[in-house]
Amino acid sequence: MVNDSIHGNIELHPLLVNIIDTPEFQRLRNIKQLGAGYWVYPGASHNRFEHSIGVAHLAGCLVKHLQEKQPELKISNRDKLCVQIAGLCHDLGHGPFSHLFDIMFIPEARPECSKWTHEKASVDMFLHMVNNNNLSKIMTEHGLVLEEDIGFIKELIKGVDILKEPKGFNGRTEDKSFLYEIVANEQNKIDVDKWDYFARDCHHLGISTSFDHKRLLKLTRVCDKPEVKSEPEVKSEPEVKSKPEVKRKIICFRDKERDNIYDMFRTRYNLHRQAYQHKTVNIIEIMIKDALLKADAYFKISNAIDNTSESLDKYTGLTDHILEKILYPDFDTQNLPEDTKKKLEEARKILENIAKRRLPKFIKEARLPDKENIQKDVLQNNWSKAVKECNPNMNPEDFVVDMVKMDHGMKGKDLTENVYFYKKSDPTKAFKINKNEMTSILPKRFYERLVRVYYRGSDENVYKQALECFNEWRENNFGLPEVLTCSWNIDNDIH
């Protein structure tokens, strides 16, 4: 029994306790859920450890609800346990400071591994944990069939879009396809992972939300996937009788919950706007990333993502504590090569600047045009040109240019695109709600990018000149081709 600050008393299956009591899972106690957010929000001290337990709890609650309300689905306790394990282990692969590691550090430290994700690492760590702690025997004792269930749990952690063809999963049959939407829903991003971190992050950040995951959970059902009407095929050969096709099943929500679902997506956007992508959080994360890149010369942090037993052992010990090792080295640095020694000293100075709050000054931010192929390095080069044109004496290296991406959770897609509902009068039929019926205040677009500029120096005159330069740079469309030009008004400036 665990007393959780969000969900109250949580009862854990013995197998989940066995998983929790492993070094691979315990490391999550030392990985901040919100990365550098703790430097801005003192209450954001929660870790991946409690979030993962919360996801396992909600996964169990949702499966139990479906078991009781729809016995015809034939959900077994074995199914439930697999989904709970996936919820518990879905974040095993997070590195130091969560997304800072896989989104910012690894792409620069290991460009050849740019497609590496924490989801892939979570699967690797899960298998490593099972082998290292002899969990296979315990899993079998609790009724799991390893040949099927290990693969099923891996799929649940990685996420499978069940609406894509051809069939993209092997762990369960078509009639159990809805189970893939519970932990990592690749169809519409409505899953228990978000339900937990929305509630948990809002609680610790002190941000209010009107989204009610408890109500939504109780108004969830499984329906058959609606058939897509198509033109009949012209058959030149006699029809061959085949086995009746099993309809794929999907999770649906009561139609009256459409505003609650919109609140969910809006909560995600608000959290990004107010906390995850906060201007001070972002610059601290950039500084931590730079420190890790320099320290990589000695600590070989980036090598820990290799899928070998030795690397995974190293990854098990890689947490937020890496910063303390850089700040207070417990080894003799004098005998190191000069280049390595210099980089370690530079890394230490960066972290000292964070600790003493000597941060680059925020100049300004602006919304970028709606064009997919705008790259951060292009903006950096264009800003450098603008700075030199503004004042040849200003040094472009004194500035940090950052590009921030924000959406409602579906990478700019319409929120109603892949969300299915059911009616009280016909709970077996799944349908989509028209965008106009969802809510009258849906935004016209669900995705935006911002460009932010920071100044590393302390010269007040340079700062003022840079501010003027930014305004001119923005008016000139950030130095981008004219085809990208967009109109600006006072509402476009976000301060």
Tab-separated table of C-alpha atoms in Angstrom, residues 51 54 79 107 190 220 374:
chain	number	residue	atom	x	y	z
A	51	HIS	CA	4.835	9.418	-11.577
A	54	GLY	CA	0.781	6.731	-10.526
A	79	ASP	CA	-3.959	-8.545	-19.504
A	107	PRO	CA	21.270	14.793	-30.576
A	190	ILE	CA	-5.343	10.447	-24.551
A	220	THR	CA	-14.871	5.370	-21.001
A	374	ILE	CA	12.359	26.454	-40.230
